[in-house]
Amino acid sequence: MFRLALSLALFFASPAFLFSQTTFGSITGTVTDPSGAAVSGARVKATEKNSGYSYQTQTNQEGNYTVPDLREGDYTVAVTATGFQEADVKDIKLAAREIRRVDVALQVGAVSSTVEVTATPAAVVETETARISQTETSMQLEDLPLNTRSVTSFLALVPGVGQATTVTATYRFNGSRRNQSEFTVDGISNITYNGTQTSPLTNYLESFQEVRIDSADNTADAGAIGQVMVVSKSGTNQLHGSLFDYYQTPAFRARNFFSPTRATGINHQPGGSIGGPIVVPHIYNGHDKTFFFYDFETSRGSQTQNLINPTVPITPWLTGNFSSLLPGTVIKNPVTGQAYPGNIIPASQLNAVSLAIQNRFYPVQNNGSTTTLAPRNYVTTLTHPFDPNTYWSGRIDHRLSDKTFLFARYTWQR
């Protein structure tokens, strides 16, 4: 099965342009003097540590300021005003869609002096909104004791979030219906139908920078009770790379409490990534402006890691013979859309590695001799024990001006 996702986003960092599924956050606050009075006209500059992107604004008559449309990342806020020392607030961790409050108290003195303050890296409570959220970076997800590299496995650890019993690729948030949630990758919907997400695109952590889950009281731009936002990685001013193999074997696997033995199967998930500024010696210097990121991952190994499911395909189906299906059920070639005569797939079209068949049935009950079928759109995949999966993603970021930047991401999964 092939999954191809191409996303191209052009963001204008100006309040005049608003997007319903933006991933941007904001830094807001109040600037005061030693007596607590508001300082108007103070210059506020927010700089992202890894990319060097900077954004500027000024406080209003009440001393309030807001720096909108900021990418997630680590920020420093510098505030200057005539007659006051410069104040630098460092180590501000801004998550996707977060509205972070940073109040600054200026000290009287020469402008040439600087007062440095270290902020709490991540806000414990987002005081500017009523929503309940949880954010994890890719490094935090990788450090969790989970036996998978899928983003969705993290949802089982979030309070109030549960997997729907009818369709496994959907989730319920604090009792919501399965079609009342939204999954996005870089602000683009990853939902195919009725709350069902395109799971293969979120099964590889190395290409993701951050995952944010808003489980209640979402703001109006979300449009759903539960919102899961995945943000892809981008390059930075420093050249970074990784090389790994996520290895699973029975010796490392914990025993299921209800099983007398450990689950079988060996699985490898090797991969690597590289990202940094685009630099062409003597021609172009992309520091603080243009970045690239590339990620390649694959998984291979035995998939027989679960207890036997009592509902299994009957023997003829394994050879491509579906002639025993209910009247009116038609097996079609998923590529050409043409029906197979007699619902029998020719042996020449069977593959030793994998076989994906689109049909209109799913097994409901198997009592040992009879399989009951019910009409429904469904995709059945018969997977060889050593079927490889391949995933790669590339992203390019470029800042055109102080108010305009764009990025393009291309993702391919087999």
Short mmCIF file of C-alpha atoms in Angstrom, two decimals:
data_model
loop_
_atom_site.label_atom_id
_atom_site.label_comp_id
_atom_site.label_asym_id
_atom_site.label_seq_id
_atom_site.Cartn_x
_atom_site.Cartn_y
_atom_site.Cartn_z
CA MET A 1 0.00 0.00 0.00
CA PHE A 2 1.34 3.36 -0.99
CA ARG A 3 0.70 6.57 0.87
CA LEU A 4 1.77 9.83 -0.73
CA ALA A 5 1.42 13.15 1.03
CA LEU A 6 2.53 16.46 -0.44
CA SER A 7 2.01 19.62 1.59
CA LEU A 8 2.99 23.11 0.60
CA ALA A 9 2.23 25.94 3.05
CA LEU A 10 2.79 29.66 2.66
CA PHE A 11 2.50 31.61 5.92
CA PHE A 12 2.31 35.37 6.18
CA ALA A 13 3.37 36.49 9.66
CA SER A 14 0.88 39.35 9.85
CA PRO A 15 -2.37 39.77 11.81
CA ALA A 16 -4.06 40.55 8.50
CA PHE A 17 -3.83 36.89 7.48
CA LEU A 18 -5.45 34.23 9.67
CA PHE A 19 -5.47 30.46 9.10
CA SER A 20 -7.97 28.07 10.68
CA GLN A 21 -5.44 25.24 11.19
CA THR A 22 -2.27 27.15 11.94
CA THR A 23 0.47 25.61 14.08
CA PHE A 24 1.74 29.02 15.19
CA GLY A 25 1.89 30.19 18.79
CA SER A 26 2.15 33.61 20.40
CA ILE A 27 4.09 35.35 23.17
CA THR A 28 2.17 38.03 25.04
CA GLY A 29 2.69 39.99 28.23
CA THR A 30 2.95 43.33 30.00
CA VAL A 31 6.02 45.54 30.43
CA THR A 32 6.19 47.57 33.67
CA ASP A 33 8.63 49.83 35.52
CA PRO A 34 9.92 49.23 39.11
CA SER A 35 6.74 50.80 40.55
CA GLY A 36 4.50 48.50 38.55
CA ALA A 37 3.33 51.20 36.12
CA ALA A 38 2.92 50.31 32.46
CA VAL A 39 5.72 51.20 30.04
CA SER A 40 4.33 52.20 26.64
CA GLY A 41 6.36 52.24 23.47
CA ALA A 42 8.88 49.68 24.71
CA ARG A 43 10.51 47.70 21.92
CA VAL A 44 10.05 43.93 22.19
CA LYS A 45 12.10 41.49 20.13
CA ALA A 46 11.53 37.71 20.17
CA THR A 47 14.30 35.54 18.67
CA GLU A 48 14.09 31.78 18.06
CA LYS A 49 17.31 30.13 19.20
CA ASN A 50 17.76 27.38 16.58
CA SER A 51 16.71 29.21 13.41
CA GLY A 52 17.73 32.76 14.31
CA TYR A 53 14.32 34.05 13.19
CA SER A 54 13.45 37.28 15.03
CA TYR A 55 10.18 39.17 15.39
CA GLN A 56 9.63 42.72 16.71
CA THR A 57 6.77 44.74 18.13
CA GLN A 58 6.07 47.53 20.64
CA THR A 59 3.96 47.84 23.77
CA ASN A 60 0.73 49.83 23.63
CA GLN A 61 -0.49 52.54 26.01
CA GLU A 62 -1.31 49.93 28.68
CA GLY A 63 2.15 48.36 28.37
CA ASN A 64 0.79 45.23 26.71
CA TYR A 65 2.43 43.51 23.77
CA THR A 66 1.81 40.43 21.60
CA VAL A 67 4.20 38.76 19.19
CA PRO A 68 1.92 36.56 17.04
CA ASP A 69 2.48 33.82 14.46
CA LEU A 70 5.57 32.25 16.00
CA ARG A 71 6.88 28.82 15.15
CA GLU A 72 7.33 26.39 18.02
CA GLY A 73 10.82 26.51 19.54
CA ASP A 74 13.10 28.05 22.16
CA TYR A 75 12.85 31.84 22.36
CA THR A 76 14.56 34.81 23.96
CA VAL A 77 12.54 37.99 24.51
CA ALA A 78 14.53 41.25 24.67
CA VAL A 79 12.80 44.44 25.87
CA THR A 80 14.34 47.93 25.55
CA ALA A 81 12.96 51.36 26.47
CA THR A 82 14.49 54.81 26.93
CA GLY A 83 15.80 55.33 30.47
CA PHE A 84 15.68 51.63 31.35
CA GLN A 85 18.17 48.78 31.27
CA GLU A 86 17.59 46.18 28.60
CA ALA A 87 15.81 43.06 29.90
CA ASP A 88 16.42 39.66 28.31
CA VAL A 89 14.15 36.72 29.19
CA LYS A 90 15.81 33.50 28.00
CA ASP A 91 14.89 29.84 27.62
CA ILE A 92 11.23 30.36 26.74
CA LYS A 93 9.87 27.07 25.39
CA LEU A 94 6.96 27.82 23.04
CA ALA A 95 4.79 24.89 21.94
CA ALA A 96 2.65 24.76 18.81
CA ARG A 97 -0.52 26.85 19.13
CA GLU A 98 0.48 27.91 22.63
CA ILE A 99 -0.25 31.42 23.90
CA ARG A 100 2.65 32.01 26.31
CA ARG A 101 2.56 34.91 28.80
CA VAL A 102 5.90 36.57 29.53
CA ASP A 103 5.64 39.68 31.74
CA VAL A 104 8.76 41.86 31.97
CA ALA A 105 9.69 44.33 34.73
CA LEU A 106 12.26 46.91 33.59
CA GLN A 107 14.90 48.43 35.88
CA VAL A 108 15.92 52.09 35.72
CA GLY A 109 19.41 52.52 34.32
CA ALA A 110 21.54 52.97 31.24
CA VAL A 111 20.37 51.33 28.05
CA SER A 112 23.84 49.80 27.67
CA SER A 113 23.19 47.59 30.74
CA THR A 114 21.33 44.32 30.46
CA VAL A 115 19.33 42.37 33.02
CA GLU A 116 19.03 38.68 32.16
CA VAL A 117 16.18 36.52 33.43
CA THR A 118 15.75 32.78 32.85
CA ALA A 119 12.15 31.82 32.25
CA THR A 120 10.47 28.55 33.08
CA PRO A 121 11.21 26.52 29.90
CA ALA A 122 7.67 25.16 29.54
CA ALA A 123 4.49 26.68 30.93
CA VAL A 124 2.80 24.41 33.47
CA VAL A 125 -0.58 26.06 32.89
CA GLU A 126 -1.55 28.07 29.82
CA THR A 127 -3.25 30.99 31.56
CA GLU A 128 -4.43 32.75 28.41
CA THR A 129 -6.91 30.03 27.39
CA ALA A 130 -9.17 27.47 29.10
CA ARG A 131 -8.13 24.49 26.98
CA ILE A 132 -6.53 21.40 28.50
CA SER A 133 -3.40 20.43 26.57
CA GLN A 134 -0.35 18.24 26.69
CA THR A 135 2.75 18.65 24.55
CA GLU A 136 5.66 16.28 24.04
CA THR A 137 8.77 16.62 21.88
CA SER A 138 10.03 13.78 19.72
CA MET A 139 12.88 13.18 22.18
CA GLN A 140 10.42 12.80 25.05
CA LEU A 141 8.33 10.37 22.99
CA GLU A 142 11.40 8.30 22.16
CA ASP A 143 12.35 8.12 25.84
CA LEU A 144 8.95 6.78 26.91
CA PRO A 145 8.97 3.01 27.68
CA LEU A 146 6.77 2.09 24.71
CA ASN A 147 7.27 -0.85 22.35
CA THR A 148 6.53 1.22 19.26
CA ARG A 149 7.65 4.39 17.51
CA SER A 150 4.12 5.48 16.66
CA VAL A 151 2.74 8.84 17.70
CA THR A 152 -0.69 7.34 18.34
CA SER A 153 0.61 5.02 21.07
CA PHE A 154 1.33 8.12 23.14
CA LEU A 155 -2.40 8.97 23.16
CA ALA A 156 -3.07 6.01 25.47
CA LEU A 157 -1.06 7.84 28.16
CA VAL A 158 -3.06 11.09 27.91
CA PRO A 159 -5.84 11.45 30.53
CA GLY A 160 -9.33 11.41 29.05
CA VAL A 161 -8.26 9.98 25.69
CA GLY A 162 -9.33 6.47 24.65
CA GLN A 163 -9.30 4.44 21.46
CA ALA A 164 -12.67 3.88 19.81
CA THR A 165 -13.80 0.23 19.90
CA THR A 166 -15.37 0.28 16.42
CA VAL A 167 -12.45 1.63 14.37
CA THR A 168 -8.95 1.39 15.86
CA ALA A 169 -7.64 4.43 13.96
CA THR A 170 -10.05 6.75 15.78
CA TYR A 171 -10.04 8.16 19.31
CA ARG A 172 -12.47 9.62 21.79
CA PHE A 173 -11.64 12.66 23.89
CA ASN A 174 -13.36 12.87 27.28
CA GLY A 175 -16.37 10.90 26.03
CA SER A 176 -16.66 12.52 22.59
CA ARG A 177 -17.83 10.71 19.49
CA ARG A 178 -15.10 9.27 17.24
CA ASN A 179 -15.90 11.81 14.51
CA GLN A 180 -15.43 14.75 16.89
CA SER A 181 -11.65 14.75 16.76
CA GLU A 182 -9.06 16.14 14.40
CA PHE A 183 -5.53 14.97 13.57
CA THR A 184 -3.27 17.32 11.66
CA VAL A 185 0.31 17.22 10.38
CA ASP A 186 1.71 20.74 10.05
CA GLY A 187 -1.84 22.04 10.26
CA ILE A 188 -3.08 19.87 7.38
CA SER A 189 -5.80 17.35 8.21
CA ASN A 190 -4.71 13.72 8.47
CA ILE A 191 -8.31 12.46 8.73
CA THR A 192 -9.70 10.40 5.85
CA TYR A 193 -13.29 9.75 6.93
CA ASN A 194 -15.42 10.01 10.07
CA GLY A 195 -12.50 10.52 12.44
CA THR A 196 -10.26 7.85 10.90
CA GLN A 197 -6.66 8.98 10.63
CA THR A 198 -4.06 7.97 8.07
CA SER A 199 -2.04 6.04 10.62
CA PRO A 200 1.07 5.21 8.50
CA LEU A 201 1.94 8.90 8.30
CA THR A 202 2.32 9.14 12.10
CA ASN A 203 4.18 5.88 12.73
CA TYR A 204 7.70 7.29 12.46
CA LEU A 205 8.93 9.65 15.18
CA GLU A 206 12.24 10.79 13.71
CA SER A 207 10.58 13.20 11.26
CA PHE A 208 8.44 14.92 13.93
CA GLN A 209 9.45 17.78 16.18
CA GLU A 210 6.47 17.94 18.50
CA VAL A 211 3.06 16.43 19.28
CA ARG A 212 0.35 18.48 20.97
CA ILE A 213 -2.94 17.09 22.26
CA ASP A 214 -5.79 19.49 23.08
CA SER A 215 -8.38 17.34 24.84
CA ALA A 216 -10.95 19.88 26.08
CA ASP A 217 -12.12 23.50 25.71
CA ASN A 218 -10.41 24.06 22.38
CA THR A 219 -10.25 27.51 20.86
CA ALA A 220 -12.43 28.35 17.87
CA ASP A 221 -9.70 27.69 15.31
CA ALA A 222 -9.61 23.96 16.17
CA GLY A 223 -13.24 23.12 15.39
CA ALA A 224 -13.17 19.75 17.20
CA ILE A 225 -13.47 18.53 20.79
CA GLY A 226 -10.16 16.69 20.57
CA GLN A 227 -7.24 18.04 18.56
CA VAL A 228 -3.98 16.18 17.89
CA MET A 229 -1.34 18.28 16.16
CA VAL A 230 1.91 16.86 14.81
CA VAL A 231 4.64 19.28 13.75
CA SER A 232 7.39 18.04 11.43
CA LYS A 233 11.05 18.76 12.04
CA SER A 234 12.89 21.51 10.22
CA GLY A 235 16.55 22.29 9.86
CA THR A 236 18.40 24.72 12.13
CA ASN A 237 21.56 26.83 12.03
CA GLN A 238 23.52 23.83 13.31
CA LEU A 239 24.07 20.75 11.16
CA HIS A 240 22.62 17.74 13.00
CA GLY A 241 22.06 14.11 12.10
CA SER A 242 21.05 10.79 13.61
CA LEU A 243 21.49 7.09 12.91
CA PHE A 244 19.60 4.40 14.84
CA ASP A 245 17.99 0.97 14.88
CA TYR A 246 14.95 0.46 17.09
CA TYR A 247 15.32 -3.25 17.80
CA GLN A 248 12.75 -5.58 19.33
CA THR A 249 13.27 -9.20 20.35
CA PRO A 250 11.52 -11.58 22.78
CA ALA A 251 14.46 -11.21 25.16
CA PHE A 252 13.67 -7.49 25.53
CA ARG A 253 9.88 -7.81 25.52
CA ALA A 254 7.76 -7.95 28.66
CA ARG A 255 5.30 -10.83 29.01
CA ASN A 256 1.61 -10.15 28.58
CA PHE A 257 0.02 -10.59 32.01
CA PHE A 258 -2.56 -13.03 30.60
CA SER A 259 -0.08 -15.00 28.49
CA PRO A 260 2.19 -17.78 29.84
CA THR A 261 4.99 -16.85 27.41
CA ARG A 262 6.47 -13.74 25.90
CA ALA A 263 5.30 -12.63 22.47
CA THR A 264 7.35 -13.94 19.55
CA GLY A 265 8.87 -12.04 16.68
CA ILE A 266 11.90 -9.86 15.96
CA ASN A 267 11.53 -6.38 14.54
CA HIS A 268 14.06 -3.86 13.25
CA GLN A 269 13.26 -0.19 12.64
CA PRO A 270 16.51 1.33 11.34
CA GLY A 271 16.75 4.87 10.05
CA GLY A 272 18.53 8.17 10.09
CA SER A 273 18.11 11.89 9.55
CA ILE A 274 20.09 15.01 8.70
CA GLY A 275 19.22 18.68 8.82
CA GLY A 276 20.83 22.10 8.84
CA PRO A 277 21.26 25.34 6.90
CA ILE A 278 21.52 25.30 3.11
CA VAL A 279 24.98 26.64 2.35
CA VAL A 280 26.72 26.82 -1.04
CA PRO A 281 30.32 28.03 -0.48
CA HIS A 282 31.00 31.45 -2.01
CA ILE A 283 27.47 31.50 -3.47
CA TYR A 284 24.78 31.31 -0.78
CA ASN A 285 24.70 31.34 3.01
CA GLY A 286 21.42 30.04 4.40
CA HIS A 287 22.09 30.68 8.09
CA ASP A 288 19.13 32.43 9.76
CA LYS A 289 17.22 32.05 6.49
CA THR A 290 17.09 28.73 4.60
CA PHE A 291 17.11 25.23 6.09
CA PHE A 292 16.65 21.61 5.05
CA PHE A 293 15.72 18.39 6.84
CA TYR A 294 15.64 14.82 5.51
CA ASP A 295 14.54 11.65 7.29
CA PHE A 296 14.60 8.00 6.17
CA GLU A 297 13.11 5.13 8.19
CA THR A 298 12.12 1.54 7.54
CA SER A 299 10.76 -1.40 9.48
CA ARG A 300 11.19 -5.09 8.79
CA GLY A 301 10.89 -8.32 10.69
CA SER A 302 8.35 -10.85 11.88
CA GLN A 303 4.91 -9.40 12.50
CA THR A 304 3.63 -12.40 14.51
CA GLN A 305 3.77 -10.58 17.82
CA ASN A 306 0.15 -10.73 19.00
CA LEU A 307 -2.04 -13.46 20.42
CA ILE A 308 -4.11 -15.30 17.81
CA ASN A 309 -7.32 -13.50 16.83
CA PRO A 310 -10.30 -15.90 16.68
CA THR A 311 -11.49 -14.27 13.45
CA VAL A 312 -9.15 -15.41 10.65
CA PRO A 313 -9.41 -15.71 6.85
CA ILE A 314 -10.53 -19.08 5.50
CA THR A 315 -7.98 -21.09 3.50
CA PRO A 316 -9.22 -20.28 -0.08
CA TRP A 317 -8.86 -16.55 0.60
CA LEU A 318 -5.15 -16.98 1.24
CA THR A 319 -4.74 -18.20 -2.35
CA GLY A 320 -6.86 -15.43 -3.86
CA ASN A 321 -10.07 -17.47 -4.21
CA PHE A 322 -13.04 -15.39 -3.01
CA SER A 323 -15.71 -17.24 -5.01
CA SER A 324 -17.57 -18.24 -1.83
CA LEU A 325 -18.49 -14.67 -0.88
CA LEU A 326 -22.07 -13.54 -0.52
CA PRO A 327 -23.95 -12.74 -3.77
CA GLY A 328 -23.33 -9.20 -4.88
CA THR A 329 -19.89 -8.98 -3.31
CA VAL A 330 -17.33 -8.00 -5.96
CA ILE A 331 -13.55 -8.17 -5.67
CA LYS A 332 -11.84 -5.47 -7.73
CA ASN A 333 -8.28 -4.75 -8.75
CA PRO A 334 -7.31 -1.80 -6.49
CA VAL A 335 -5.21 -0.29 -9.30
CA THR A 336 -7.44 -0.65 -12.37
CA GLY A 337 -10.80 -0.84 -10.61
CA GLN A 338 -11.84 -3.83 -12.75
CA ALA A 339 -13.65 -6.77 -11.17
CA TYR A 340 -12.01 -10.19 -11.07
CA PRO A 341 -14.09 -12.87 -12.88
CA GLY A 342 -15.61 -15.23 -10.35
CA ASN A 343 -13.96 -13.22 -7.56
CA ILE A 344 -10.74 -15.18 -8.16
CA ILE A 345 -7.46 -13.29 -8.27
CA PRO A 346 -5.07 -14.78 -10.87
CA ALA A 347 -1.96 -16.41 -9.44
CA SER A 348 0.16 -14.10 -11.60
CA GLN A 349 -1.03 -11.13 -9.54
CA LEU A 350 -0.26 -12.67 -6.17
CA ASN A 351 2.87 -11.39 -4.48
CA ALA A 352 4.96 -13.35 -1.99
CA VAL A 353 5.59 -10.25 0.08
CA SER A 354 2.20 -8.58 0.41
CA LEU A 355 -1.30 -8.66 -1.03
CA ALA A 356 -3.76 -5.79 -0.61
CA ILE A 357 -7.35 -6.46 -1.68
CA GLN A 358 -10.16 -3.91 -1.65
CA ASN A 359 -13.52 -5.58 -1.07
CA ARG A 360 -16.94 -4.97 0.43
CA PHE A 361 -17.04 -7.29 3.43
CA TYR A 362 -15.53 -7.88 6.81
CA PRO A 363 -15.63 -10.97 9.05
CA VAL A 364 -18.11 -10.68 11.91
CA GLN A 365 -18.07 -14.10 13.51
CA ASN A 366 -16.16 -17.35 13.12
CA ASN A 367 -17.52 -20.28 15.13
CA GLY A 368 -15.05 -22.78 13.71
CA SER A 369 -16.96 -23.80 10.61
CA THR A 370 -18.91 -20.80 9.32
CA THR A 371 -17.74 -17.25 8.67
CA THR A 372 -20.55 -14.68 8.72
CA LEU A 373 -19.99 -11.71 6.42
CA ALA A 374 -21.60 -8.29 6.44
CA PRO A 375 -21.42 -5.67 3.64
CA ARG A 376 -19.08 -2.79 4.29
CA ASN A 377 -16.25 -0.88 2.65
CA TYR A 378 -13.08 -2.38 4.03
CA VAL A 379 -9.47 -2.95 3.02
CA THR A 380 -7.99 -6.34 3.87
CA THR A 381 -4.21 -6.70 3.83
CA LEU A 382 -2.60 -10.14 3.94
CA THR A 383 0.94 -9.45 5.07
CA HIS A 384 3.96 -11.68 4.67
CA PRO A 385 5.91 -12.12 7.96
CA PHE A 386 8.86 -10.19 6.51
CA ASP A 387 7.06 -7.42 4.66
CA PRO A 388 9.27 -4.29 4.71
CA ASN A 389 7.91 -0.77 5.18
CA THR A 390 9.71 2.32 3.97
CA TYR A 391 9.17 5.95 4.97
CA TRP A 392 11.02 9.12 4.10
CA SER A 393 10.31 12.80 4.45
CA GLY A 394 12.00 15.98 3.27
CA ARG A 395 11.38 19.58 4.27
CA ILE A 396 12.77 22.96 3.18
CA ASP A 397 12.19 26.24 5.07
CA HIS A 398 12.94 29.70 3.70
CA ARG A 399 12.36 33.14 5.17
CA LEU A 400 11.60 35.74 2.52
CA SER A 401 11.37 38.73 4.86
CA ASP A 402 10.68 39.66 8.48
CA LYS A 403 6.97 39.03 7.89
CA THR A 404 6.95 36.24 5.33
CA PHE A 405 8.34 32.72 5.21
CA LEU A 406 7.38 29.47 3.55
CA PHE A 407 8.12 25.78 3.89
CA ALA A 408 7.51 22.70 1.75
CA ARG A 409 7.33 19.12 3.00
CA TYR A 410 7.19 15.91 0.95
CA THR A 411 6.37 12.60 2.65
CA TRP A 412 6.40 9.12 1.09
CA GLN A 413 5.40 5.87 2.80
CA ARG A 414 5.20 2.32 1.38
#
